DNA sequence: GGGGTGACCCAGT
DNA sequence: TACTGGGCCACCC
């Protein structure tokens, strides 16, 4: 799988995250590991930063529920509108976490 | 080719 | 609870 295809796979998965739920960068990397052979949270973070504009990027947060630097305000507004449980600076990932297995 | 950087993560202190 | 160190992988000097 080429880097470009990996980007496509990441964006494709992010598009499937249902409203009101979120995934961490690591969870995304993990879910694609089987298919791509790669599992790097950092890589997913980079991909979202560069190509996330066309997908619901706000549904992808850090494993601690922190929102993407520079976009906290925007992300909070969208997440709140979708009914994602917010906690402190970010989201309550323990409650909002979603995995592809759940949504097949 | 070598080295720094980043929307990350986990284990240890 | 907060910091550190190591691992991760593509990108850009």
Coordinates of N, CA, C and O (backbone and C1' of nucleotides) in Angstrom, one line a residue:
Chain A
X1 N 0.8 -1.2 0.0 CA 0.0 0.0 0.0 C 0.9 1.3 0.0 O 1.7 1.4 0.9
X2 N 0.7 2.1 -1.0 CA 1.5 3.3 -1.1 C 1.0 4.4 -0.1 O -0.1 4.3 0.4
X3 N 1.8 5.3 0.3 CA 1.4 6.4 1.2 C 0.2 7.1 0.7 O -0.7 7.5 1.6
X4 N 0.0 7.3 -0.6 CA -1.2 8.0 -1.0 C -2.4 7.2 -0.7 O -3.5 7.7 -0.3
X5 N -2.3 5.8 -0.9 CA -3.4 5.0 -0.7 C -3.8 4.9 0.8 O -4.9 4.8 1.2
X6 N -2.7 5.0 1.6 CA -2.9 5.1 3.0 C -3.7 6.3 3.5 O -4.6 6.2 4.3
X7 N -3.4 7.4 2.8 CA -4.1 8.6 3.1 C -5.6 8.4 2.8 O -6.4 8.8 3.5
X8 N -5.8 7.8 1.6 CA -7.2 7.6 1.2 C -7.9 6.7 2.2 O -9.1 7.0 2.6
X9 N -7.2 5.7 2.7 CA -7.8 4.8 3.7 C -8.2 5.5 5.0 O -9.2 5.3 5.5
X10 N -7.3 6.4 5.4 CA -7.5 7.1 6.6 C -8.8 8.0 6.5 O -9.7 8.0 7.3
X11 N -8.8 8.8 5.4 CA -9.9 9.7 5.1 C -11.2 8.9 5.0 O -12.3 9.3 5.5
X12 N -11.1 7.7 4.4 CA -12.3 6.9 4.2 C -12.9 6.4 5.5 O -14.1 6.5 5.7
X13 N -12.0 6.0 6.4 CA -12.4 5.6 7.7 C -13.0 6.7 8.5 O -14.1 6.5 9.1
X14 N -12.4 7.8 8.5 CA -12.9 9.0 9.2 C -14.3 9.4 8.8 O -15.1 9.8 9.6
X15 N -14.5 9.2 7.5 CA -15.9 9.6 7.0 C -16.9 8.7 7.6 O -18.1 9.0 7.6
X16 N -16.5 7.5 8.0 CA -17.5 6.5 8.5 C -17.8 6.7 10.0 O -18.7 6.1 10.5
X17 N -17.0 7.6 10.7 CA -17.3 7.8 12.1 C -18.7 8.5 12.2 O -18.9 9.5 11.6
X18 N -19.6 7.8 12.9 CA -21.0 8.4 13.0 C -21.0 9.6 13.9 O -20.1 9.9 14.7
X19 N -22.0 10.4 13.6 CA -22.2 11.6 14.4 C -22.3 11.3 15.9 O -22.8 10.3 16.3
X20 N -21.8 12.2 16.7 CA -21.8 12.0 18.1 C -20.8 11.0 18.7 O -20.8 10.8 19.9
X21 N -20.0 10.5 17.8 CA -18.9 9.6 18.3 C -17.6 10.1 17.8 O -17.5 10.9 16.8
X22 N -16.5 9.6 18.4 CA -15.1 10.0 18.0 C -14.2 8.8 17.9 O -14.5 7.8 18.5
X23 N -13.0 9.0 17.3 CA -11.9 8.0 17.3 C -10.6 8.7 17.6 O -10.5 9.9 17.2
X24 N -9.7 8.1 18.3 CA -8.4 8.7 18.5 C -7.5 8.4 17.3 O -7.8 7.5 16.6
X25 N -6.4 9.2 17.2 CA -5.5 9.0 16.1 C -4.9 7.6 16.2 O -4.8 6.9 15.1
X26 N -4.6 7.1 17.4 CA -4.1 5.8 17.5 C -5.1 4.7 17.1 O -4.7 3.7 16.5
X27 N -6.3 5.0 17.4 CA -7.4 4.0 17.1 C -7.5 3.9 15.6 O -7.7 2.8 15.1
X28 N -7.4 5.0 14.9 CA -7.5 5.0 13.4 C -6.3 4.2 12.9 O -6.5 3.3 12.0
X29 N -5.1 4.5 13.4 CA -3.9 3.8 12.9 C -4.1 2.3 13.1 O -3.8 1.5 12.3
X30 N -4.6 2.0 14.3 CA -4.8 0.6 14.7 C -5.7 -0.1 13.8 O -5.5 -1.2 13.3
X31 N -6.9 0.5 13.5 CA -7.9 -0.1 12.7 C -7.4 -0.3 11.3 O -7.8 -1.3 10.6
X32 N -6.5 0.5 10.8 CA -6.0 0.3 9.4 C -4.7 -0.5 9.4 O -4.3 -0.9 8.3
X33 N -4.2 -0.9 10.5 CA -2.9 -1.6 10.6 C -3.1 -3.0 9.8 O -2.2 -3.3 9.1
X34 N -4.2 -3.7 10.0 CA -4.4 -5.0 9.4 C -4.3 -4.8 7.9 O -3.7 -5.6 7.2
X35 N -5.0 -3.8 7.4 CA -5.1 -3.6 5.9 C -3.8 -3.0 5.3 O -3.5 -3.3 4.2
X36 N -3.2 -2.2 6.1 CA -2.1 -1.4 5.5 C -0.7 -1.9 5.9 O 0.3 -1.6 5.3
X37 N -0.6 -2.6 7.1 CA 0.6 -3.0 7.6 C 1.3 -1.9 8.4 O 2.3 -2.1 9.1
X38 N 0.7 -0.7 8.3 CA 1.3 0.4 9.1 C 0.4 0.8 10.3 O -0.8 0.7 10.1
X39 N 1.0 1.2 11.4 CA 0.2 1.6 12.5 C 1.0 2.7 13.2 O 1.8 2.5 14.1
X40 N 0.8 4.0 12.8 CA 1.5 5.1 13.4 C 0.5 6.2 13.7 O 0.0 6.9 12.8
X41 N 0.2 6.5 15.0 CA -0.7 7.5 15.4 C -0.2 8.9 14.8 O -0.9 9.7 14.4
X42 N 1.2 9.0 14.9 CA 1.8 10.3 14.4 C 1.5 10.5 12.9 O 1.2 11.6 12.5
X43 N 1.6 9.4 12.2 CA 1.3 9.5 10.7 C -0.1 10.0 10.5 O -0.4 10.8 9.7
X44 N -1.1 9.4 11.2 CA -2.5 9.7 11.1 C -2.7 11.2 11.5 O -3.4 11.9 10.8
X45 N -2.0 11.7 12.5 CA -2.1 13.1 12.9 C -1.7 14.0 11.8 O -2.3 15.0 11.4
X46 N -0.5 13.6 11.1 CA 0.0 14.4 10.0 C -1.0 14.4 8.9 O -1.2 15.4 8.3
X47 N -1.5 13.2 8.6 CA -2.5 13.1 7.5 C -3.7 14.0 7.7 O -4.1 14.7 6.8
X48 N -4.2 14.0 8.9 CA -5.4 14.8 9.2 C -5.0 16.3 9.1 O -5.8 17.1 8.6
X49 N -3.8 16.7 9.5 CA -3.4 18.1 9.4 C -3.3 18.5 8.0 O -3.7 19.7 7.7
X50 N -2.9 17.7 7.1 CA -2.6 18.0 5.7 C -3.8 17.8 4.8 O -4.1 18.6 3.9
X51 N -4.6 16.7 5.1 CA -5.7 16.4 4.1 C -7.0 16.3 4.8 O -8.0 15.7 4.2
X52 N -7.1 16.7 6.1 CA -8.4 16.5 6.8 C -9.5 17.4 6.4 O -10.6 17.2 6.9
X53 N -9.2 18.4 5.6 CA -10.2 19.4 5.3 C -11.5 18.9 4.7 O -12.5 19.5 4.8
X54 N -11.4 17.7 4.0 CA -12.6 17.3 3.3 C -13.4 16.2 4.1 O -14.4 15.6 3.5
X55 N -13.0 15.9 5.3 CA -13.7 14.9 6.1 C -14.1 15.5 7.5 O -13.6 16.5 7.9
X56 N -14.9 14.8 8.2 CA -15.3 15.2 9.6 C -14.1 15.1 10.6 O -14.1 14.3 11.5
X57 N -13.1 15.9 10.4 CA -11.8 15.9 11.1 C -12.0 16.1 12.6 O -11.3 15.6 13.4
X58 N -13.1 16.8 13.0 CA -13.4 17.0 14.4 C -13.7 15.8 15.2 O -13.7 15.8 16.4
X59 N -14.0 14.7 14.5 CA -14.4 13.4 15.1 C -13.1 12.6 15.4 O -13.2 11.5 15.9
X60 N -12.0 13.2 15.1 CA -10.7 12.5 15.4 C -9.9 13.3 16.5 O -9.6 14.5 16.2
X61 N -9.7 12.8 17.6 CA -9.0 13.5 18.7 C -7.9 12.7 19.3 O -7.7 11.5 18.9
X62 N -7.1 13.3 20.2 CA -6.0 12.5 20.8 C -6.6 11.4 21.8 O -7.8 11.5 22.1
X63 N -5.8 10.5 22.2 CA -6.3 9.4 23.0 C -6.8 10.0 24.4 O -7.5 9.3 25.1
X64 N -6.3 11.2 24.7 CA -6.7 11.8 26.0 C -8.0 12.7 25.8 O -8.4 13.3 26.7
X65 N -8.5 12.7 24.5 CA -9.7 13.5 24.3 C -9.4 15.0 23.9 O -10.3 15.8 23.8
X66 N -8.1 15.3 23.8 CA -7.7 16.7 23.5 C -8.0 17.0 22.0 O -7.9 16.1 21.1
X67 N -8.4 18.2 21.7 CA -8.7 18.6 20.4 C -7.5 19.2 19.6 O -6.5 19.6 20.2
X68 N -7.5 19.1 18.3 CA -6.4 19.5 17.5 C -6.0 21.0 17.7 O -6.8 21.9 17.6
X69 N -4.7 21.2 18.0 CA -4.2 22.6 18.3 C -4.5 23.5 17.2 O -4.3 23.2 16.0
X70 N -5.0 24.7 17.5 CA -5.4 25.7 16.5 C -6.8 25.6 16.0 O -7.3 26.5 15.4
X71 N -7.5 24.5 16.4 CA -8.9 24.3 15.9 C -9.8 23.9 17.1 O -10.9 23.4 16.8
X72 N -9.3 24.2 18.3 CA -10.1 23.8 19.5 C -11.6 24.4 19.4 O -12.5 23.7 19.6
X73 N -11.6 25.7 19.1 CA -12.9 26.4 19.1 C -13.8 25.7 18.1 O -15.0 25.4 18.4
X74 N -13.4 25.6 16.9 CA -14.2 25.0 15.8 C -14.6 23.6 16.1 O -15.8 23.2 16.0
X75 N -13.7 22.8 16.6 CA -14.0 21.4 16.9 C -15.0 21.3 18.1 O -16.0 20.6 18.0
X76 N -14.8 22.1 19.1 CA -15.8 22.1 20.2 C -17.2 22.4 19.8 O -18.2 21.7 20.1
X77 N -17.3 23.4 18.9 CA -18.6 23.9 18.4 C -19.3 22.7 17.7 O -20.5 22.4 17.9
X78 N -18.6 22.1 16.8 CA -19.1 21.0 16.0 C -19.5 19.8 16.8 O -20.6 19.2 16.7
X79 N -18.6 19.4 17.7 CA -18.8 18.3 18.6 C -20.1 18.5 19.5 O -20.9 17.6 19.6
X80 N -20.1 19.7 20.0 CA -21.3 20.0 20.9 C -22.6 19.9 20.1 O -23.6 19.4 20.6
X81 N -22.5 20.4 18.8 CA -23.7 20.4 18.0 C -24.2 18.9 17.7 O -25.3 18.6 17.5
X82 N -23.2 18.0 17.7 CA -23.5 16.6 17.4 C -23.9 15.8 18.7 O -24.2 14.6 18.6
X83 N -23.7 16.4 19.8 CA -24.1 15.7 21.0 C -22.9 14.9 21.6 O -23.2 14.0 22.4
X84 N -21.7 15.2 21.2 CA -20.5 14.5 21.8 C -20.3 14.9 23.2 O -20.3 16.1 23.5
X85 N -20.2 14.0 24.2 CA -20.0 14.4 25.6 C -18.6 15.1 25.7 O -17.6 14.5 25.5
X86 N -18.7 16.4 26.2 CA -17.5 17.2 26.4 C -17.0 17.1 27.8 O -17.9 17.1 28.7
X87 N -15.7 17.1 28.0 CA -15.2 17.0 29.4 C -13.9 17.9 29.4 O -13.0 17.6 28.7
X88 N -13.9 18.9 30.3 CA -12.8 19.8 30.4 C -12.4 20.4 29.1 O -13.2 21.0 28.4
X89 N -11.1 20.3 28.7 CA -10.6 20.9 27.4 C -11.1 20.2 26.2 O -11.2 20.8 25.1
X90 N -11.4 18.9 26.3 CA -11.8 18.1 25.1 C -13.0 17.3 25.2 O -14.0 17.8 25.8
X91 N -13.0 16.1 24.7 CA -14.2 15.2 24.8 C -14.0 14.1 25.8 O -12.8 13.8 26.1
X92 N -15.1 13.5 26.2 CA -15.0 12.4 27.1 C -14.8 11.1 26.2 O -15.8 10.5 25.9
X93 N -13.6 10.9 25.9 CA -13.3 9.8 24.9 C -13.8 8.4 25.4 O -14.1 7.6 24.6
X94 N -13.8 8.2 26.7 CA -14.2 6.9 27.2 C -15.6 6.6 26.9 O -16.0 5.5 26.7
X95 N -16.4 7.6 26.8 CA -17.8 7.4 26.4 C -18.1 7.5 25.0 O -18.9 6.8 24.4
X96 N -17.4 8.5 24.3 CA -17.7 8.7 22.9 C -16.9 7.9 21.9 O -17.2 7.8 20.7
X97 N -15.9 7.2 22.4 CA -15.1 6.3 21.5 C -15.9 5.4 20.6 O -16.8 4.7 21.1
X98 N -15.5 5.3 19.3 CA -16.2 4.5 18.4 C -15.2 3.6 17.7 O -14.0 4.0 17.5
X99 N -15.6 2.4 17.3 CA -14.7 1.5 16.5 C -15.4 1.0 15.3 O -16.6 0.8 15.4
X100 N -14.7 0.7 14.2 CA -15.4 0.3 13.0 C -16.2 -1.0 13.2 O -17.2 -1.2 12.6
X101 N -15.8 -1.8 14.1 CA -16.5 -3.1 14.5 C -17.9 -2.8 14.9 O -18.8 -3.5 14.5
X102 N -18.1 -1.7 15.6 CA -19.4 -1.3 16.1 C -20.4 -0.9 15.0 O -21.6 -1.1 15.1
X103 N -19.8 -0.4 13.9 CA -20.6 0.3 12.9 C -20.7 -0.5 11.6 O -21.1 0.1 10.6
X104 N -20.5 -1.8 11.6 CA -20.6 -2.4 10.3 C -22.0 -2.8 10.0 O -22.5 -2.4 9.0
Chain B
dG1 P 20.1 6.2 0.8 O5' 21.1 7.2 1.5 C5' 22.6 7.2 1.4 C4' 23.1 8.2 2.4 C3' 22.5 8.0 3.8 O3' 23.5 8.2 4.8 C1' 22.0 10.1 3.1
dG2 P 23.2 8.0 6.4 O5' 23.0 9.5 6.9 C5' 24.0 10.4 6.8 C4' 23.7 11.6 7.7 C3' 23.1 11.2 9.1 O3' 23.5 12.1 10.0 C1' 21.5 12.4 7.8
dG3 P 23.1 12.1 11.5 O5' 21.9 13.2 11.6 C5' 22.3 14.5 11.2 C4' 21.1 15.5 11.5 C3' 20.4 15.1 12.9 O3' 20.0 16.3 13.4 C1' 18.9 15.0 11.1
dG4 P 19.3 16.4 14.9 O5' 18.0 17.3 14.6 C5' 18.2 18.5 13.9 C4' 16.8 19.1 13.5 C3' 15.8 19.0 14.7 O3' 15.0 20.2 14.6 C1' 15.0 17.8 12.8
dT5 P 13.9 20.5 15.7 O5' 12.6 20.0 15.0 C5' 12.2 20.6 13.7 C4' 10.8 20.2 13.4 C3' 9.9 20.0 14.6 O3' 8.6 20.6 14.3 C1' 9.9 18.1 13.2
dG6 P 7.7 21.1 15.4 O5' 6.4 20.2 15.0 C5' 5.7 20.4 13.8 C4' 4.8 19.2 13.6 C3' 3.9 19.0 14.8 O3' 2.5 18.8 14.4 C1' 5.0 17.0 14.1
dA7 P 1.6 20.0 15.1 O5' 0.6 19.2 15.9 C5' -0.7 19.3 15.5 C4' -1.6 18.3 16.1 C3' -1.2 16.8 15.8 O3' -1.7 16.0 16.8 C1' -3.3 17.4 14.8
dC8 P -0.7 15.7 18.1 O5' -0.5 14.1 17.9 C5' -1.4 13.3 17.1 C4' -1.2 11.9 17.5 C3' -1.6 11.6 19.0 O3' -2.4 10.4 19.0 C1' 0.6 10.9 18.6
dC9 P -3.0 9.9 20.4 O5' -1.9 8.8 20.9 C5' -1.6 7.7 20.1 C4' -0.9 6.6 20.9 C3' -1.4 6.5 22.3 O3' -1.3 5.2 22.7 C1' 0.9 7.1 22.3
dC10 P -2.1 4.6 24.0 O5' -1.0 3.8 24.8 C5' 0.0 3.2 24.0 C4' 1.2 2.9 24.9 C3' 0.8 2.7 26.4 O3' 1.5 1.6 26.9 C1' 2.5 4.4 26.2
dA11 P 1.1 1.0 28.4 O5' 2.5 1.1 29.0 C5' 3.7 0.7 28.2 C4' 4.9 1.1 29.0 C3' 4.8 0.8 30.5 O3' 6.1 0.4 31.0 C1' 5.2 3.1 30.2
dG12 P 6.2 -0.1 32.6 O5' 7.3 0.9 33.2 C5' 7.9 1.9 32.3 C4' 8.9 2.8 33.0 C3' 8.9 2.7 34.5 O3' 10.2 3.1 35.0 C1' 8.0 4.8 33.9
dT13 P 10.6 3.0 36.6 O5' 10.6 4.6 37.0 C5' 11.5 5.5 36.4 C4' 11.2 6.9 36.8 C3' 11.2 7.1 38.3 O3' 12.0 8.3 38.6 C1' 9.3 8.0 37.3
Chain C
dT1 P -5.7 13.0 37.7 O5' -4.4 13.9 37.9 C5' -4.4 15.0 38.8 C4' -3.1 15.8 38.6 C3' -2.7 16.1 37.2 O3' -2.3 17.4 37.1 C1' -1.0 14.8 38.2
dA2 P -1.8 18.0 35.6 O5' -0.2 17.8 35.6 C5' 0.6 18.3 36.6 C4' 2.1 18.2 36.2 C3' 2.4 18.5 34.8 O3' 3.6 19.2 34.7 C1' 3.0 16.3 35.3
dC3 P 4.2 19.8 33.3 O5' 5.6 19.0 33.1 C5' 5.9 17.9 34.0 C4' 7.3 17.4 33.8 C3' 7.9 17.5 32.4 O3' 9.3 17.5 32.6 C1' 7.4 15.3 32.8
dT4 P 10.3 17.5 31.2 O5' 10.7 16.0 31.0 C5' 10.7 15.0 32.0 C4' 11.6 13.8 31.6 C3' 12.3 13.8 30.3 O3' 13.5 13.1 30.4 C1' 10.6 12.2 30.2
dG5 P 14.4 12.9 29.1 O5' 14.0 11.5 28.6 C5' 13.9 10.4 29.5 C4' 13.8 9.1 28.7 C3' 14.5 9.0 27.4 O3' 14.9 7.7 27.1 C1' 12.2 8.9 27.0
dG6 P 15.8 7.4 25.8 O5' 14.8 6.5 25.0 C5' 13.8 5.7 25.6 C4' 13.1 4.8 24.6 C3' 13.6 4.7 23.2 O3' 13.5 3.4 22.7 C1' 11.5 5.7 23.2
dG7 P 13.8 3.1 21.2 O5' 12.3 3.1 20.5 C5' 11.3 2.3 21.0 C4' 10.1 2.4 20.2 C3' 10.4 2.5 18.7 O3' 9.5 1.6 18.0 C1' 9.0 4.3 19.3
dC8 P 9.8 1.4 16.3 O5' 8.7 2.4 15.7 C5' 7.3 2.1 16.0 C4' 6.5 3.3 15.4 C3' 6.9 3.6 14.0 O3' 6.0 3.0 13.1 C1' 6.6 5.6 15.3
dC9 P 6.6 2.5 11.7 O5' 6.4 3.8 10.7 C5' 5.1 4.3 10.6 C4' 5.1 5.6 9.8 C3' 6.1 5.5 8.6 O3' 5.4 6.2 7.5 C1' 6.7 7.3 9.9
dA10 P 5.8 5.9 6.0 O5' 5.7 7.4 5.3 C5' 4.4 8.0 5.4 C4' 4.6 9.5 5.4 C3' 5.3 10.1 4.2 O3' 4.5 11.2 3.8 C1' 6.4 10.8 6.2
dC11 P 5.0 11.9 2.4 O5' 5.7 13.2 2.9 C5' 5.2 13.8 4.0 C4' 5.9 15.1 4.3 C3' 6.7 15.7 3.2 O3' 6.6 17.1 3.2 C1' 8.2 15.2 4.9
dC12 P 7.1 18.1 1.9 O5' 8.2 19.0 2.5 C5' 8.1 19.4 3.9 C4' 9.5 20.0 4.3 C3' 10.3 20.5 3.2 O3' 10.9 21.8 3.6 C1' 11.5 18.9 4.3
dC13 P 11.6 22.7 2.4 O5' 13.1 22.2 2.3 C5' 14.1 23.1 2.6 C4' 14.7 22.9 4.0 C3' 16.2 23.2 4.0 O3' 16.5 23.7 5.3 C1' 15.9 20.9 4.5

